[in-house]
Coordinates of C-alpha atoms in Angstrom, one line a residue:
Chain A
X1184 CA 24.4 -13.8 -15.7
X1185 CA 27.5 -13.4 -18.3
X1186 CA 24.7 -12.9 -20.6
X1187 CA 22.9 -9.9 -18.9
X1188 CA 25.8 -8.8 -18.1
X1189 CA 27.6 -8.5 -21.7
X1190 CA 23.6 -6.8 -22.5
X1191 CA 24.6 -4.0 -20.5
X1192 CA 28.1 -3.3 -22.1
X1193 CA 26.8 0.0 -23.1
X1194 CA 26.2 1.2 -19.5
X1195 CA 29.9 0.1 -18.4
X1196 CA 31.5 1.7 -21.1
X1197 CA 29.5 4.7 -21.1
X1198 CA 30.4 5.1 -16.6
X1199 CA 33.7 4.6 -17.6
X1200 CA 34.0 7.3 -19.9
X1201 CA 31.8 9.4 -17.3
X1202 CA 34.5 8.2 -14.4
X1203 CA 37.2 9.4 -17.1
X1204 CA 35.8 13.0 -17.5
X1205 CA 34.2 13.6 -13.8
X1206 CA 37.1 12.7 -11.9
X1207 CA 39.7 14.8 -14.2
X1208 CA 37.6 17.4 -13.3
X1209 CA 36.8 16.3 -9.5
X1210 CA 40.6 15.7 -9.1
X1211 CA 41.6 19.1 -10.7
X1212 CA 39.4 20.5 -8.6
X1213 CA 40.0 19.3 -5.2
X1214 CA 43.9 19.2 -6.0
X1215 CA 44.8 22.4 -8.3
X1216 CA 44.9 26.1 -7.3
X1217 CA 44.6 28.9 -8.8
X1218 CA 47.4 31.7 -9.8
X1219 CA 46.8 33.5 -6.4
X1220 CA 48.3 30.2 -4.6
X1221 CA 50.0 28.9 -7.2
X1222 CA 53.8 30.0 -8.5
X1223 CA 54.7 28.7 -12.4
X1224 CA 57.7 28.1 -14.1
X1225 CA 57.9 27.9 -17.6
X1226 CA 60.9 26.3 -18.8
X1227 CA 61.2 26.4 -23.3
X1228 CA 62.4 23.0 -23.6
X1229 CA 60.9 19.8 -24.5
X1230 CA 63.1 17.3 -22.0
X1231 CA 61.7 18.8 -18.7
X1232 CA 60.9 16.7 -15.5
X1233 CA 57.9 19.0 -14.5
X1234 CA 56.9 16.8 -11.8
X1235 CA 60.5 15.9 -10.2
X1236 CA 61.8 19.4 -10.7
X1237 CA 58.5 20.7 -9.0
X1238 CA 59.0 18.7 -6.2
X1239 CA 62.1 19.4 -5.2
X1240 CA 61.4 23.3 -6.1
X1241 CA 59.1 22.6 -3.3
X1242 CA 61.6 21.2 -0.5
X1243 CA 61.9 22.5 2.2
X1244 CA 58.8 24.7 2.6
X1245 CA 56.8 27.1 0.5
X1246 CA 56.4 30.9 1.3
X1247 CA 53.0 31.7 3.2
X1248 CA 50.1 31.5 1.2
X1249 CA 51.3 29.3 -1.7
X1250 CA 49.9 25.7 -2.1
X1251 CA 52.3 24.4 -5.0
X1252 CA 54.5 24.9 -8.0
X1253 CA 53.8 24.0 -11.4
X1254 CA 56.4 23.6 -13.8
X1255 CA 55.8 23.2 -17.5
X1256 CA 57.5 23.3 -20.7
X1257 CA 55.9 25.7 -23.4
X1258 CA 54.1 22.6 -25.4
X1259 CA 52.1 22.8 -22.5
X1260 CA 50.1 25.7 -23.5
X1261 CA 49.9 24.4 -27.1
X1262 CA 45.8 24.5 -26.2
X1263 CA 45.6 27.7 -24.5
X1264 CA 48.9 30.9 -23.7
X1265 CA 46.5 32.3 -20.2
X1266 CA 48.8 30.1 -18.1
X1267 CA 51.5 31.0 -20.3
X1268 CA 51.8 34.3 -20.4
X1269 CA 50.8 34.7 -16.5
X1270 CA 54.0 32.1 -15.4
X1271 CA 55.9 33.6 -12.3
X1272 CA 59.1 32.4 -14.1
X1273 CA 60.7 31.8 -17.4
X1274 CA 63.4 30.0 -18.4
X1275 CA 64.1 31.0 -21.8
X1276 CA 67.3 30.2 -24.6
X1277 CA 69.0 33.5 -25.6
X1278 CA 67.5 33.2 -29.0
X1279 CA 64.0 33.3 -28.1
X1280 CA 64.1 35.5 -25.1
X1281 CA 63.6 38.7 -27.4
X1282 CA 60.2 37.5 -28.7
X1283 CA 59.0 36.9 -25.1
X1284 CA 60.3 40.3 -24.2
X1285 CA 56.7 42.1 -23.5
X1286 CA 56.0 39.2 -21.1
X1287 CA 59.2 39.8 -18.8
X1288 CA 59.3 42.4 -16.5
X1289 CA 62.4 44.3 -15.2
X1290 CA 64.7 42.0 -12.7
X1291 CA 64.1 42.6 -8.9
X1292 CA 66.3 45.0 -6.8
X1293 CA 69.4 43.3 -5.6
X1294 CA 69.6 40.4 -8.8
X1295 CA 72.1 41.1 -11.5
X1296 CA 71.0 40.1 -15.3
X1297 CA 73.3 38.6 -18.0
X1298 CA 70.9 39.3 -20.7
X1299 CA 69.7 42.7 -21.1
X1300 CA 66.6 43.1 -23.8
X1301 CA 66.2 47.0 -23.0
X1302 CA 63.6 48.4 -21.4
X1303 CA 65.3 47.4 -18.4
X1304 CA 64.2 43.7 -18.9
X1305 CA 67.0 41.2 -18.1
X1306 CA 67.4 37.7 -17.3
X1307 CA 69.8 35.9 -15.2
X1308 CA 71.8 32.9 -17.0
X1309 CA 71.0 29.7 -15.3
X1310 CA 72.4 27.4 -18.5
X1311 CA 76.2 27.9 -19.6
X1312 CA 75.8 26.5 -23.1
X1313 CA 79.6 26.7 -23.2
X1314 CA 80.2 24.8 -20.1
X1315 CA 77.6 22.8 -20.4
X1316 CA 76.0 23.2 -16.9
X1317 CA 72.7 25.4 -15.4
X1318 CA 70.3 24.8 -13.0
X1319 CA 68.7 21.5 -12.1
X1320 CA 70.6 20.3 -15.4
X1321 CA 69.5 16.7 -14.2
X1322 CA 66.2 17.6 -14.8
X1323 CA 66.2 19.9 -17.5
X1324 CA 67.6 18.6 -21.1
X1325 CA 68.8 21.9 -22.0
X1326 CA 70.4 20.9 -24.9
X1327 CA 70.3 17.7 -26.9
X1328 CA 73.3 15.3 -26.8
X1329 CA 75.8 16.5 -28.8
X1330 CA 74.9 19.2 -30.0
X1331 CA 75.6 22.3 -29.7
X1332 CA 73.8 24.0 -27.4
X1333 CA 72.7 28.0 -26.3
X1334 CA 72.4 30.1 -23.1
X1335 CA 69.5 29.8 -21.4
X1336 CA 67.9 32.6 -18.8
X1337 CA 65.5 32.9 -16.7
X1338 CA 63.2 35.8 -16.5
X1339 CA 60.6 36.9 -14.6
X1340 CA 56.9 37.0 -16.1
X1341 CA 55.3 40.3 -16.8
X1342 CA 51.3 39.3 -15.7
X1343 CA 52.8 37.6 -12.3
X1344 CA 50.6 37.9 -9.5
X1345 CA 53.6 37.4 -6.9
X1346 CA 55.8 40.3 -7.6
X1347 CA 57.5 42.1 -5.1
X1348 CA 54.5 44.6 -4.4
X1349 CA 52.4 41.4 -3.8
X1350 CA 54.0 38.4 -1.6
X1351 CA 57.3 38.4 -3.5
X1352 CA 56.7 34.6 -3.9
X1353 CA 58.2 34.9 -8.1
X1354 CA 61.6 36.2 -6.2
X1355 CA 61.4 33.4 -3.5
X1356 CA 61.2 31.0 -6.5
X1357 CA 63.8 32.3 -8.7
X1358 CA 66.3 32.4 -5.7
X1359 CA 65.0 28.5 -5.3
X1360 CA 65.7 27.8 -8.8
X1361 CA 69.4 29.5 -8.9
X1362 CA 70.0 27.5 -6.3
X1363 CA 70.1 24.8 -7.8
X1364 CA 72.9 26.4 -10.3
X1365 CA 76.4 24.5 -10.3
Chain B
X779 CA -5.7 -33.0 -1.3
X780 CA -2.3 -30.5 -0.9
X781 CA -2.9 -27.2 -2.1
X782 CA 0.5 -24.8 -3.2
X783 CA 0.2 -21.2 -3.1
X784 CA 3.1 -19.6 -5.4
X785 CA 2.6 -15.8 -4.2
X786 CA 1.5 -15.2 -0.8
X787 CA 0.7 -11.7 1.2
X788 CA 3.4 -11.8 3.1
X789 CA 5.8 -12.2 0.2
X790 CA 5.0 -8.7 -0.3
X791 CA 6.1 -6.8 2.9
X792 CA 9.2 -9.7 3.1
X793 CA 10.4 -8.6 -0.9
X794 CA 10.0 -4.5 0.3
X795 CA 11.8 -5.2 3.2
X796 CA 14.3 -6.7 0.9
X797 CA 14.6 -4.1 -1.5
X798 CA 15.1 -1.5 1.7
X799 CA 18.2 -3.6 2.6
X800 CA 19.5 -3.6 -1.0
X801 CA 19.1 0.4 -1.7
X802 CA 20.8 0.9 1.8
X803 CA 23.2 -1.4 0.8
X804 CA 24.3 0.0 -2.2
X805 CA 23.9 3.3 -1.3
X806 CA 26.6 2.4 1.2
X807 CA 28.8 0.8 -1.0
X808 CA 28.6 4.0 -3.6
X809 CA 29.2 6.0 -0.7
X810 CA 32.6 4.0 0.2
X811 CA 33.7 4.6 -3.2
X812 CA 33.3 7.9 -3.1
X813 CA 34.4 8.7 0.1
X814 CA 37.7 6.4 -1.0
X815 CA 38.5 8.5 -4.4
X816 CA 37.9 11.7 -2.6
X817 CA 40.4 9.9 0.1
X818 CA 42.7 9.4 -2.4
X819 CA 42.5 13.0 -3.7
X820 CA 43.4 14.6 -0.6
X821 CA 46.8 11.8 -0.4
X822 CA 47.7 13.4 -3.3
X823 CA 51.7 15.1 -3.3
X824 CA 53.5 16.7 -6.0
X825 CA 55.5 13.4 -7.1
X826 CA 52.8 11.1 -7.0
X827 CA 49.5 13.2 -8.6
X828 CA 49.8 12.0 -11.9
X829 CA 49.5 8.2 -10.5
X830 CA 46.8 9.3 -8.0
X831 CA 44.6 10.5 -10.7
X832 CA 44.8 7.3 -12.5
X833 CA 44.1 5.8 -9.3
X834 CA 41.4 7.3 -8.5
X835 CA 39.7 7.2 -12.1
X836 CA 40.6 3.2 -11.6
X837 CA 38.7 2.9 -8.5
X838 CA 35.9 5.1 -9.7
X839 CA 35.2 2.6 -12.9
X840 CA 35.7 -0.7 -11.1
X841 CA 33.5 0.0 -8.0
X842 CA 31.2 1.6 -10.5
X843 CA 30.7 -1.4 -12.5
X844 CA 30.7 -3.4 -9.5
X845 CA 28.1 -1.1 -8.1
X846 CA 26.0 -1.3 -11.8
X847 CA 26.1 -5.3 -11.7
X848 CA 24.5 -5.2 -7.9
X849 CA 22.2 -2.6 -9.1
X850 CA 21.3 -4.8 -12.4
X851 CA 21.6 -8.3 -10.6
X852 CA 20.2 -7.7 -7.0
X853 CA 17.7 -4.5 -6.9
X854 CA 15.9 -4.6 -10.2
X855 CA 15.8 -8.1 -10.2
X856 CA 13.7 -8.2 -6.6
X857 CA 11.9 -4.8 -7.5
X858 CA 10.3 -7.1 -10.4
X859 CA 9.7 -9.9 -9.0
X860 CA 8.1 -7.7 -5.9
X861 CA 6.1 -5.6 -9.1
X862 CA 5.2 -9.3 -10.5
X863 CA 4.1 -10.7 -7.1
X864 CA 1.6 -7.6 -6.2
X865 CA 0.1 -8.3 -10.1
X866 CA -0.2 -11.3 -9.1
X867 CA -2.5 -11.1 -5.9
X868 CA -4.3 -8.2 -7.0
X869 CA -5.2 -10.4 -10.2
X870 CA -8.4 -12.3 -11.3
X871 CA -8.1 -15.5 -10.5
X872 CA -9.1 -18.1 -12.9
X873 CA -9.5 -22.2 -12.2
X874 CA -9.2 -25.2 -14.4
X875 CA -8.2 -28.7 -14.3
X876 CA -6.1 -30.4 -16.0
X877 CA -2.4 -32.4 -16.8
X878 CA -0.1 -29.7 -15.9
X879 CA 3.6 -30.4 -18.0
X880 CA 6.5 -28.1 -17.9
X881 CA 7.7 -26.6 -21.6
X882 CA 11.2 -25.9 -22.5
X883 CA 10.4 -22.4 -23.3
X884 CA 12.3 -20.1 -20.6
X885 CA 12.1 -16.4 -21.4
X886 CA 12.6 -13.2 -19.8
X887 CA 9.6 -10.8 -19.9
X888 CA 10.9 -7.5 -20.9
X889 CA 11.7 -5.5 -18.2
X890 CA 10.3 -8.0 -15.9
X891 CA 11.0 -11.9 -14.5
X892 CA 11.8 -14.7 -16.4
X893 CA 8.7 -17.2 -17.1
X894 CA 8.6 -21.0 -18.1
X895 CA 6.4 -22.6 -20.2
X896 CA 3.5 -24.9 -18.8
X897 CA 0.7 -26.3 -20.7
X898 CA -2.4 -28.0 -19.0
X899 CA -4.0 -30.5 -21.3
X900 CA -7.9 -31.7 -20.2
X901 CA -8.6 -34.0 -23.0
X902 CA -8.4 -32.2 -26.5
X903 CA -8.0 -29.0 -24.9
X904 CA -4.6 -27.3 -24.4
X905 CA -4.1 -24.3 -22.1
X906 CA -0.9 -22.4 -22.4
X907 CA 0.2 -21.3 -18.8
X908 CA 3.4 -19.5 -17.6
X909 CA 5.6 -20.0 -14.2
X910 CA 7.8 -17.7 -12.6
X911 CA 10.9 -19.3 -13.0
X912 CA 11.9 -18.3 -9.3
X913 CA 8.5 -21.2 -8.3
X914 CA 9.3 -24.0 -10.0
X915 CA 10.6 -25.9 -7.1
X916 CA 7.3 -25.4 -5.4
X917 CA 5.5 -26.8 -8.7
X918 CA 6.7 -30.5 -7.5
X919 CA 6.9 -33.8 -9.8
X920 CA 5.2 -32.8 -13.0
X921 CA 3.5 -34.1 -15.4
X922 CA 0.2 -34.6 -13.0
X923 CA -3.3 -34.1 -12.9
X924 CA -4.1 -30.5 -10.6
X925 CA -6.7 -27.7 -10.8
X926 CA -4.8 -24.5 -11.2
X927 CA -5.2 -21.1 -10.6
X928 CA -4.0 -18.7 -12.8
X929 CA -3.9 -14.7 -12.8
X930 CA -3.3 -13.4 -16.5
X931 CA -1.9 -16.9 -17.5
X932 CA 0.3 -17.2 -14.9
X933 CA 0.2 -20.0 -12.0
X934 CA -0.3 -19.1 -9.0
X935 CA -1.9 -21.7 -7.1
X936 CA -2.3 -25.7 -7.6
X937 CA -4.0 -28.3 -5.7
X938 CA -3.2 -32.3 -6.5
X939 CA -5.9 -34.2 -7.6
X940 CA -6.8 -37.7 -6.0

């Protein structure tokens, strides 16, 4: 039997591979979302805790209509910017925020920006490099040890599909997220 | 003077019954295995998804392979014999007498059973006869004078000579 069975190594190998691909794709699609009830945070740092920080982003309730939150740092989209450039959120360092300026949009009424890249585009500081504290900074490795670190902001993505004049799920996130600031 | 029939009617409706139970059986068993990865899927939470996936891509392989071995070991195996066994009763049947002796030759037919070696000897002549391996306990004490019957070279019947 050991025999027949190693005869047919191709088979197993070639189910697991199948098993590999299929569910990926089974699991993706029984578990994932798409934008319309999804919210997205992209965070421009390597040393991100996606999962934990989603998770507790998701405490306590989400908003009607929204199934999850996905956070990611920008490596992520290394393969493809779609998701990218249609985040909810961004949390950016002061030095890059002006290269990501077409894929901000202004601040909502009643938030109060530290960062102002014209065109009425401002982010909100959520890392004081000088301090050395921001939001969820247990999760976020805003800056590496010892050195010397920079502002970070968040921002709130141009292509968003939960603006204000939608279900004002982006606000409901970035009031979630400043929360979270010391 | 005892006479052994290898493959009878009966055998026929008793191995398609068999194979019924076996295809229910594993189409049960895949079913459990799906029905427990899609389980698994809808278990899944924010903090645990990327060990859920694995999981689930585990369970998949394993009760796959298990699923292949059954498939390999149980249901083809008794869909041959069952397609050897109807050859076998639908076949010519030719009779000759003879010291029947077992071989050492075992080999698997491919894509079919596995057959032994036999040779009946009358004299100077030498036949050269194959046995499901699956009916040599029904062959008895050999070597020993019998008239066989055979279908295509195989045995299928033997009656002891005085």
């Amino acid at each position: 039997m050991i025999k027949r069975t190693l005869s047919r190594f191709h088979v197993y190998l070639l189910w697991a591979l199948v098993s590999v691909f299929l569910w990926s794709y089974v699991f993706s699609f029984l578990t994932d979302t798409g934008p319309q009830k999804k919210l997205s945070l992209y965070v421009s740092t390597e040393q991100v805790q996606d999962v934990e920080l989603a998770a507790q982003l998701e405490e306590g309730g989400l908003p009607d209509g929204i199934r999850m939150i996905k956070v990611h740092p920008f490596s992520y989209a290394m393969f493809s910017d779609r998701d990218l450039l249609s985040a909810d959120l961004y949390v950016v360092k002061a030095s890059e925020a002006e290269g990501w300026h077409d894929s901000f949009r202004p601040l909502p009424d009643g938030l109060a920006g530290d960062l102002d890249l014209g065109d009425g585009v401002c982010g909100i500081r959520v890392y004081d490099a000088e301090r050395g504290v921001g939001a969820f900074d247990e999760l976020i490795g805003y800056s590496a040890p010892g050195a010397a670190g920079e502002d970070y902001y968040l921002f709130f993505g141009a292509e968003s599909q939960h603006t204000e004049e939608d279900d004002g799920a982006a606000l409901w996130l970035a009031q979630r997220f400043l929360e979270g600031s010391h | 003077m005892k006479k052994t029939e290898l493959y009878r009617p009966e055998e026929l409706s008793r191995r398609s019954k068999q194979q019924k139970i076996l295809r229910v059986l594993l189409l049960t068993l895949t079913a459990l295995a799906v029905g427990a990865c899609v389980l698994l899927c809808t278990l899944v939470t924010t903090r645990n998804a990327a060990r859920m996936e694995l999981t689930v891509i585990l369970v998949s392989i394993l009760s796959g392979w298990v699923l292949i071995t059954l498939r390999y070991e149980l249901l083809v195996l008794a869909r041959r014999e069952a397609e050897h066994a109807a050859h076998m009763l639908a076949g010519p049947r030719v009779t000759c007498t003879g010291t029947l002796t077992l071989t050492e030759d075992t080999v698997r037919i491919p894509g079919s059973i596995r057959v032994r070696g036999l040779t009946l000897q009358e004299g100077k002549d030498v036949r050269r006869l194959n046995v499901n391996v699956t009916k040599l306990k029904q062959l008895g004490q050999l070597p020993r004078r019998v008239t066989v019957q055979t279908v295509h070279g195989f045995l299928v019947a033997l009656e002891e000579l005085p």
